[in-house]
Amino acid sequence: MKALLIKDWKLLMSQKQFFLVTVVIVGVFLFTSENLAFVVSYATIMYTIFTISTISYDDYHNGMSFLMTLPISRKDYVAEKYTFGIFMGGGTAAVVIGAAAAVCKVRNIGISVEELLISVMTAILVSMFFLSFTIPIQLKFGAEKGRMALMAVSMVCFVLIMGGAALAKRMGWKGGELGELFGKIDKAPLGIIIGGIGAGCVCILLVSAFLSLRVLRKREF
């Protein structure tokens, strides 16, 4: 797995334009925005998404077929992708939080540590959900077909959500129970919220990794 991690890290390092653009955007937000929690969340999600592009690079010019001839099992490949995604999300969050703290001192503005931590954990949860959703699709259909499949699934989910909301409104449900639930979550201790988000990330990743491994084992190269 170490070799695969090094490969993906070198791929990341080769994307200088991606780095430059995102660093500039994050820097501008840090020095102009009052909502630094949003900046941390944005950077965390952006860099975690890069994990998906490494699968596209692996598929390019039958690269996946070459990788499978090396002493690397399909289980190692799947585990590396999720590990790389976790490192990208967690590492980016840690770096940007440090930068946000430094900017707060320079700009002499206050920031709620609790709000920042919850925002970061929520961003990590969203990132892990995105990875868990897209990695199996990418491995199943490849880069080009994977994009089309992802768009199709996203549209179906959108239609289901909008249809469910319209049906609930037609039946006279105003969502009061859901509002009460979010109110209780908001009042819960910070440790419980972070622990719950962390447990959610682990569950999502485990289910997705199982599906990804099953897809890759059935794939012929």
PDB file of C-alpha atoms in Angstrom:
ATOM      1  CA  MET A   1       0.000   0.000   0.000  1.00  0.00           C
ATOM      2  CA  LYS A   2       2.923   2.335   0.703  1.00  0.00           C
ATOM      3  CA  ALA A   3       3.911   2.353  -2.974  1.00  0.00           C
ATOM      4  CA  LEU A   4       0.357   3.254  -4.010  1.00  0.00           C
ATOM      5  CA  LEU A   5       0.235   6.088  -1.474  1.00  0.00           C
ATOM      6  CA  ILE A   6       3.517   7.459  -2.827  1.00  0.00           C
ATOM      7  CA  LYS A   7       2.173   7.190  -6.396  1.00  0.00           C
ATOM      8  CA  ASP A   8      -0.979   9.133  -5.575  1.00  0.00           C
ATOM      9  CA  TRP A   9       0.994  11.733  -3.612  1.00  0.00           C
ATOM     10  CA  LYS A  10       3.265  12.296  -6.610  1.00  0.00           C
ATOM     11  CA  LEU A  11       0.188  12.623  -8.803  1.00  0.00           C
ATOM     12  CA  LEU A  12      -1.085  15.286  -6.426  1.00  0.00           C
ATOM     13  CA  MET A  13       2.255  17.090  -6.502  1.00  0.00           C
ATOM     14  CA  SER A  14       2.130  17.149 -10.313  1.00  0.00           C
ATOM     15  CA  GLN A  15      -1.126  19.137 -10.229  1.00  0.00           C
ATOM     16  CA  LYS A  16       0.536  22.509  -9.629  1.00  0.00           C
ATOM     17  CA  GLN A  17      -2.273  24.514 -11.218  1.00  0.00           C
ATOM     18  CA  PHE A  18      -4.863  22.802  -9.012  1.00  0.00           C
ATOM     19  CA  PHE A  19      -2.737  23.573  -5.959  1.00  0.00           C
ATOM     20  CA  LEU A  20      -2.161  27.187  -6.955  1.00  0.00           C
ATOM     21  CA  VAL A  21      -5.806  27.947  -7.699  1.00  0.00           C
ATOM     22  CA  THR A  22      -7.157  26.364  -4.505  1.00  0.00           C
ATOM     23  CA  VAL A  23      -4.458  27.940  -2.319  1.00  0.00           C
ATOM     24  CA  VAL A  24      -5.230  31.383  -3.775  1.00  0.00           C
ATOM     25  CA  ILE A  25      -8.979  30.897  -3.282  1.00  0.00           C
ATOM     26  CA  VAL A  26      -8.540  29.701   0.309  1.00  0.00           C
ATOM     27  CA  GLY A  27      -6.103  32.557   1.034  1.00  0.00           C
ATOM     28  CA  VAL A  28      -8.512  35.160  -0.306  1.00  0.00           C
ATOM     29  CA  PHE A  29     -11.367  33.711   1.749  1.00  0.00           C
ATOM     30  CA  LEU A  30      -9.233  33.617   4.900  1.00  0.00           C
ATOM     31  CA  PHE A  31      -8.371  37.307   4.667  1.00  0.00           C
ATOM     32  CA  THR A  32     -11.742  38.595   3.447  1.00  0.00           C
ATOM     33  CA  SER A  33     -14.418  36.344   4.902  1.00  0.00           C
ATOM     34  CA  GLU A  34     -15.780  36.513   8.419  1.00  0.00           C
ATOM     35  CA  ASN A  35     -16.998  32.918   8.201  1.00  0.00           C
ATOM     36  CA  LEU A  36     -13.706  31.045   8.560  1.00  0.00           C
ATOM     37  CA  ALA A  37     -15.543  27.792   9.293  1.00  0.00           C
ATOM     38  CA  PHE A  38     -16.790  27.840   5.701  1.00  0.00           C
ATOM     39  CA  VAL A  39     -13.237  28.305   4.408  1.00  0.00           C
ATOM     40  CA  VAL A  40     -12.003  25.257   6.339  1.00  0.00           C
ATOM     41  CA  SER A  41     -14.939  23.185   5.089  1.00  0.00           C
ATOM     42  CA  TYR A  42     -14.402  24.276   1.480  1.00  0.00           C
ATOM     43  CA  ALA A  43     -10.695  23.366   1.476  1.00  0.00           C
ATOM     44  CA  THR A  44     -11.340  20.013   3.173  1.00  0.00           C
ATOM     45  CA  ILE A  45     -13.947  18.955   0.621  1.00  0.00           C
ATOM     46  CA  MET A  46     -11.945  20.209  -2.387  1.00  0.00           C
ATOM     47  CA  TYR A  47      -8.764  18.307  -1.544  1.00  0.00           C
ATOM     48  CA  THR A  48     -10.605  15.137  -0.565  1.00  0.00           C
ATOM     49  CA  ILE A  49     -12.322  15.080  -3.961  1.00  0.00           C
ATOM     50  CA  PHE A  50      -8.883  14.820  -5.604  1.00  0.00           C
ATOM     51  CA  THR A  51      -8.839  11.146  -4.563  1.00  0.00           C
ATOM     52  CA  ILE A  52     -11.405  10.411  -7.279  1.00  0.00           C
ATOM     53  CA  SER A  53      -9.158  11.882  -9.967  1.00  0.00           C
ATOM     54  CA  THR A  54      -6.365   9.440  -9.030  1.00  0.00           C
ATOM     55  CA  ILE A  55      -8.620   6.564 -10.133  1.00  0.00           C
ATOM     56  CA  SER A  56      -9.071   8.290 -13.498  1.00  0.00           C
ATOM     57  CA  TYR A  57      -5.285   8.582 -13.830  1.00  0.00           C
ATOM     58  CA  ASP A  58      -4.921   4.886 -12.980  1.00  0.00           C
ATOM     59  CA  ASP A  59      -7.406   3.958 -15.718  1.00  0.00           C
ATOM     60  CA  TYR A  60      -5.691   6.166 -18.311  1.00  0.00           C
ATOM     61  CA  HIS A  61      -4.044   4.140 -21.139  1.00  0.00           C
ATOM     62  CA  ASN A  62      -4.864   0.839 -19.401  1.00  0.00           C
ATOM     63  CA  GLY A  63      -2.816   1.847 -16.374  1.00  0.00           C
ATOM     64  CA  MET A  64      -5.015  -0.248 -14.094  1.00  0.00           C
ATOM     65  CA  SER A  65      -4.075  -3.388 -16.008  1.00  0.00           C
ATOM     66  CA  PHE A  66      -0.408  -2.595 -15.424  1.00  0.00           C
ATOM     67  CA  LEU A  67      -0.951  -1.941 -11.709  1.00  0.00           C
ATOM     68  CA  MET A  68      -2.639  -5.315 -11.294  1.00  0.00           C
ATOM     69  CA  THR A  69       0.473  -7.068 -12.673  1.00  0.00           C
ATOM     70  CA  LEU A  70       2.515  -5.693  -9.765  1.00  0.00           C
ATOM     71  CA  PRO A  71       2.667  -7.399  -6.349  1.00  0.00           C
ATOM     72  CA  ILE A  72      -0.401  -5.420  -5.241  1.00  0.00           C
ATOM     73  CA  SER A  73      -3.676  -7.098  -4.410  1.00  0.00           C
ATOM     74  CA  ARG A  74      -7.053  -5.629  -5.273  1.00  0.00           C
ATOM     75  CA  LYS A  75      -7.754  -5.362  -1.571  1.00  0.00           C
ATOM     76  CA  ASP A  76      -4.599  -3.243  -1.169  1.00  0.00           C
ATOM     77  CA  TYR A  77      -5.699  -0.985  -4.015  1.00  0.00           C
ATOM     78  CA  VAL A  78      -9.140  -0.365  -2.517  1.00  0.00           C
ATOM     79  CA  ALA A  79      -7.741   0.162   0.990  1.00  0.00           C
ATOM     80  CA  GLU A  80      -5.197   2.672  -0.356  1.00  0.00           C
ATOM     81  CA  LYS A  81      -7.828   4.813  -2.052  1.00  0.00           C
ATOM     82  CA  TYR A  82      -9.845   5.189   1.131  1.00  0.00           C
ATOM     83  CA  THR A  83      -6.703   5.719   3.217  1.00  0.00           C
ATOM     84  CA  PHE A  84      -5.499   8.408   0.817  1.00  0.00           C
ATOM     85  CA  GLY A  85      -8.903  10.100   0.930  1.00  0.00           C
ATOM     86  CA  ILE A  86      -8.896  10.112   4.743  1.00  0.00           C
ATOM     87  CA  PHE A  87      -5.369  11.534   4.838  1.00  0.00           C
ATOM     88  CA  MET A  88      -6.304  14.228   2.329  1.00  0.00           C
ATOM     89  CA  GLY A  89      -9.418  15.242   4.241  1.00  0.00           C
ATOM     90  CA  GLY A  90      -7.903  15.106   7.723  1.00  0.00           C
ATOM     91  CA  GLY A  91      -4.559  16.620   6.700  1.00  0.00           C
ATOM     92  CA  THR A  92      -6.157  19.495   4.809  1.00  0.00           C
ATOM     93  CA  ALA A  93      -8.495  20.237   7.708  1.00  0.00           C
ATOM     94  CA  ALA A  94      -5.578  20.345  10.171  1.00  0.00           C
ATOM     95  CA  VAL A  95      -3.481  22.660   7.964  1.00  0.00           C
ATOM     96  CA  VAL A  96      -6.336  25.055   7.196  1.00  0.00           C
ATOM     97  CA  ILE A  97      -7.417  25.165  10.848  1.00  0.00           C
ATOM     98  CA  GLY A  98      -3.873  26.224  11.780  1.00  0.00           C
ATOM     99  CA  ALA A  99      -3.913  28.864   9.037  1.00  0.00           C
ATOM    100  CA  ALA A 100      -7.329  30.097  10.188  1.00  0.00           C
ATOM    101  CA  ALA A 101      -6.087  30.413  13.766  1.00  0.00           C
ATOM    102  CA  ALA A 102      -3.082  32.464  12.583  1.00  0.00           C
ATOM    103  CA  VAL A 103      -5.296  34.701  10.447  1.00  0.00           C
ATOM    104  CA  CYS A 104      -7.611  35.275  13.412  1.00  0.00           C
ATOM    105  CA  LYS A 105      -4.701  36.703  15.391  1.00  0.00           C
ATOM    106  CA  VAL A 106      -3.538  38.859  12.463  1.00  0.00           C
ATOM    107  CA  ARG A 107      -7.035  40.189  11.755  1.00  0.00           C
ATOM    108  CA  ASN A 108      -7.867  40.367  15.448  1.00  0.00           C
ATOM    109  CA  ILE A 109     -11.203  38.605  15.073  1.00  0.00           C
ATOM    110  CA  GLY A 110     -12.835  36.093  17.376  1.00  0.00           C
ATOM    111  CA  ILE A 111     -13.863  32.628  16.341  1.00  0.00           C
ATOM    112  CA  SER A 112     -15.953  29.981  18.054  1.00  0.00           C
ATOM    113  CA  VAL A 113     -13.837  26.857  18.492  1.00  0.00           C
ATOM    114  CA  GLU A 114     -16.966  24.751  18.912  1.00  0.00           C
ATOM    115  CA  GLU A 115     -18.509  26.054  15.692  1.00  0.00           C
ATOM    116  CA  LEU A 116     -15.228  25.549  13.825  1.00  0.00           C
ATOM    117  CA  LEU A 117     -14.834  21.949  15.001  1.00  0.00           C
ATOM    118  CA  ILE A 118     -18.413  21.055  14.133  1.00  0.00           C
ATOM    119  CA  SER A 119     -18.028  22.638  10.688  1.00  0.00           C
ATOM    120  CA  VAL A 120     -14.801  20.718  10.068  1.00  0.00           C
ATOM    121  CA  MET A 121     -16.290  17.410  11.175  1.00  0.00           C
ATOM    122  CA  THR A 122     -19.359  18.027   9.028  1.00  0.00           C
ATOM    123  CA  ALA A 123     -17.117  18.814   6.035  1.00  0.00           C
ATOM    124  CA  ILE A 124     -15.186  15.593   6.643  1.00  0.00           C
ATOM    125  CA  LEU A 125     -18.477  13.671   6.838  1.00  0.00           C
ATOM    126  CA  VAL A 126     -19.637  15.194   3.536  1.00  0.00           C
ATOM    127  CA  SER A 127     -16.247  14.403   1.959  1.00  0.00           C
ATOM    128  CA  MET A 128     -16.307  10.799   3.155  1.00  0.00           C
ATOM    129  CA  PHE A 129     -19.891  10.413   1.933  1.00  0.00           C
ATOM    130  CA  PHE A 130     -18.842  11.729  -1.481  1.00  0.00           C
ATOM    131  CA  LEU A 131     -15.888   9.332  -1.604  1.00  0.00           C
ATOM    132  CA  SER A 132     -18.042   6.419  -0.487  1.00  0.00           C
ATOM    133  CA  PHE A 133     -20.586   7.244  -3.160  1.00  0.00           C
ATOM    134  CA  THR A 134     -18.204   7.825  -6.069  1.00  0.00           C
ATOM    135  CA  ILE A 135     -15.340   5.333  -5.601  1.00  0.00           C
ATOM    136  CA  PRO A 136     -17.479   2.201  -6.231  1.00  0.00           C
ATOM    137  CA  ILE A 137     -19.078   3.874  -9.269  1.00  0.00           C
ATOM    138  CA  GLN A 138     -15.678   4.952 -10.616  1.00  0.00           C
ATOM    139  CA  LEU A 139     -14.236   1.462 -10.186  1.00  0.00           C
ATOM    140  CA  LYS A 140     -17.292  -0.139 -11.773  1.00  0.00           C
ATOM    141  CA  PHE A 141     -17.699   2.036 -14.866  1.00  0.00           C
ATOM    142  CA  GLY A 142     -14.330   3.756 -15.305  1.00  0.00           C
ATOM    143  CA  ALA A 143     -13.626   7.462 -15.763  1.00  0.00           C
ATOM    144  CA  GLU A 144     -15.959   8.391 -18.652  1.00  0.00           C
ATOM    145  CA  LYS A 145     -18.887   6.073 -17.964  1.00  0.00           C
ATOM    146  CA  GLY A 146     -18.439   6.734 -14.234  1.00  0.00           C
ATOM    147  CA  ARG A 147     -19.192  10.431 -14.724  1.00  0.00           C
ATOM    148  CA  MET A 148     -22.368   9.622 -16.630  1.00  0.00           C
ATOM    149  CA  ALA A 149     -23.429   7.052 -14.041  1.00  0.00           C
ATOM    150  CA  LEU A 150     -22.727   9.524 -11.228  1.00  0.00           C
ATOM    151  CA  MET A 151     -24.817  12.189 -12.958  1.00  0.00           C
ATOM    152  CA  ALA A 152     -27.653   9.710 -13.482  1.00  0.00           C
ATOM    153  CA  VAL A 153     -27.613   8.579  -9.846  1.00  0.00           C
ATOM    154  CA  SER A 154     -27.424  12.204  -8.654  1.00  0.00           C
ATOM    155  CA  MET A 155     -30.427  13.127 -10.785  1.00  0.00           C
ATOM    156  CA  VAL A 156     -32.401  10.155  -9.447  1.00  0.00           C
ATOM    157  CA  CYS A 157     -31.544  11.149  -5.856  1.00  0.00           C
ATOM    158  CA  PHE A 158     -32.555  14.751  -6.582  1.00  0.00           C
ATOM    159  CA  VAL A 159     -35.879  13.656  -8.060  1.00  0.00           C
ATOM    160  CA  LEU A 160     -36.542  11.345  -5.104  1.00  0.00           C
ATOM    161  CA  ILE A 161     -35.738  14.085  -2.572  1.00  0.00           C
ATOM    162  CA  MET A 162     -37.861  16.695  -4.343  1.00  0.00           C
ATOM    163  CA  GLY A 163     -40.650  14.191  -4.866  1.00  0.00           C
ATOM    164  CA  GLY A 164     -40.536  13.154  -1.218  1.00  0.00           C
ATOM    165  CA  ALA A 165     -40.630  16.786  -0.088  1.00  0.00           C
ATOM    166  CA  ALA A 166     -43.582  17.525  -2.378  1.00  0.00           C
ATOM    167  CA  LEU A 167     -45.434  14.420  -1.148  1.00  0.00           C
ATOM    168  CA  ALA A 168     -44.782  15.340   2.483  1.00  0.00           C
ATOM    169  CA  LYS A 169     -46.071  18.860   1.866  1.00  0.00           C
ATOM    170  CA  ARG A 170     -49.164  17.486   0.118  1.00  0.00           C
ATOM    171  CA  MET A 171     -49.852  15.253   3.104  1.00  0.00           C
ATOM    172  CA  GLY A 172     -49.639  18.245   5.427  1.00  0.00           C
ATOM    173  CA  TRP A 173     -46.313  17.351   7.100  1.00  0.00           C
ATOM    174  CA  LYS A 174     -44.440  20.532   8.009  1.00  0.00           C
ATOM    175  CA  GLY A 175     -41.256  18.922   9.216  1.00  0.00           C
ATOM    176  CA  GLY A 176     -41.675  19.981  12.834  1.00  0.00           C
ATOM    177  CA  GLU A 177     -40.363  16.663  14.116  1.00  0.00           C
ATOM    178  CA  LEU A 178     -37.243  17.035  11.999  1.00  0.00           C
ATOM    179  CA  GLY A 179     -36.718  20.542  13.324  1.00  0.00           C
ATOM    180  CA  GLU A 180     -36.996  19.279  16.896  1.00  0.00           C
ATOM    181  CA  LEU A 181     -34.446  16.546  16.131  1.00  0.00           C
ATOM    182  CA  PHE A 182     -31.934  19.050  14.757  1.00  0.00           C
ATOM    183  CA  GLY A 183     -32.577  21.251  17.776  1.00  0.00           C
ATOM    184  CA  LYS A 184     -31.694  18.392  20.119  1.00  0.00           C
ATOM    185  CA  ILE A 185     -28.557  17.600  18.122  1.00  0.00           C
ATOM    186  CA  ASP A 186     -27.492  21.240  18.218  1.00  0.00           C
ATOM    187  CA  LYS A 187     -27.805  21.282  22.019  1.00  0.00           C
ATOM    188  CA  ALA A 188     -25.870  18.036  22.503  1.00  0.00           C
ATOM    189  CA  PRO A 189     -22.327  18.163  24.000  1.00  0.00           C
ATOM    190  CA  LEU A 190     -19.537  18.793  21.491  1.00  0.00           C
ATOM    191  CA  GLY A 191     -17.897  15.436  22.235  1.00  0.00           C
ATOM    192  CA  ILE A 192     -21.077  13.527  21.445  1.00  0.00           C
ATOM    193  CA  ILE A 193     -21.589  15.420  18.174  1.00  0.00           C
ATOM    194  CA  ILE A 194     -18.003  14.818  17.032  1.00  0.00           C
ATOM    195  CA  GLY A 195     -18.171  11.184  18.123  1.00  0.00           C
ATOM    196  CA  GLY A 196     -21.433  10.676  16.244  1.00  0.00           C
ATOM    197  CA  ILE A 197     -20.048  12.241  13.073  1.00  0.00           C
ATOM    198  CA  GLY A 198     -16.898  10.137  13.384  1.00  0.00           C
ATOM    199  CA  ALA A 199     -18.936   6.946  13.813  1.00  0.00           C
ATOM    200  CA  GLY A 200     -21.027   7.905  10.795  1.00  0.00           C
ATOM    201  CA  CYS A 201     -17.876   8.356   8.687  1.00  0.00           C
ATOM    202  CA  VAL A 202     -16.543   4.941   9.737  1.00  0.00           C
ATOM    203  CA  CYS A 203     -19.812   3.164   8.924  1.00  0.00           C
ATOM    204  CA  ILE A 204     -20.147   4.836   5.526  1.00  0.00           C
ATOM    205  CA  LEU A 205     -16.532   4.064   4.586  1.00  0.00           C
ATOM    206  CA  LEU A 206     -16.735   0.420   5.653  1.00  0.00           C
ATOM    207  CA  VAL A 207     -19.865  -0.250   3.602  1.00  0.00           C
ATOM    208  CA  SER A 208     -18.411   1.569   0.603  1.00  0.00           C
ATOM    209  CA  ALA A 209     -15.046  -0.244   0.863  1.00  0.00           C
ATOM    210  CA  PHE A 210     -16.842  -3.580   0.893  1.00  0.00           C
ATOM    211  CA  LEU A 211     -18.768  -2.627  -2.265  1.00  0.00           C
ATOM    212  CA  SER A 212     -15.626  -1.289  -3.975  1.00  0.00           C
ATOM    213  CA  LEU A 213     -13.680  -4.460  -3.244  1.00  0.00           C
ATOM    214  CA  ARG A 214     -16.515  -6.580  -4.566  1.00  0.00           C
ATOM    215  CA  VAL A 215     -16.652  -4.502  -7.760  1.00  0.00           C
ATOM    216  CA  LEU A 216     -12.888  -4.645  -8.311  1.00  0.00           C
ATOM    217  CA  ARG A 217     -12.718  -8.409  -7.758  1.00  0.00           C
ATOM    218  CA  LYS A 218     -15.289  -8.928 -10.514  1.00  0.00           C
ATOM    219  CA  ARG A 219     -13.513  -6.594 -12.912  1.00  0.00           C
ATOM    220  CA  GLU A 220     -11.333  -8.124 -15.615  1.00  0.00           C
ATOM    221  CA  PHE A 221      -8.138  -6.464 -16.879  1.00  0.00           C
TER     222      PHE A 221
END
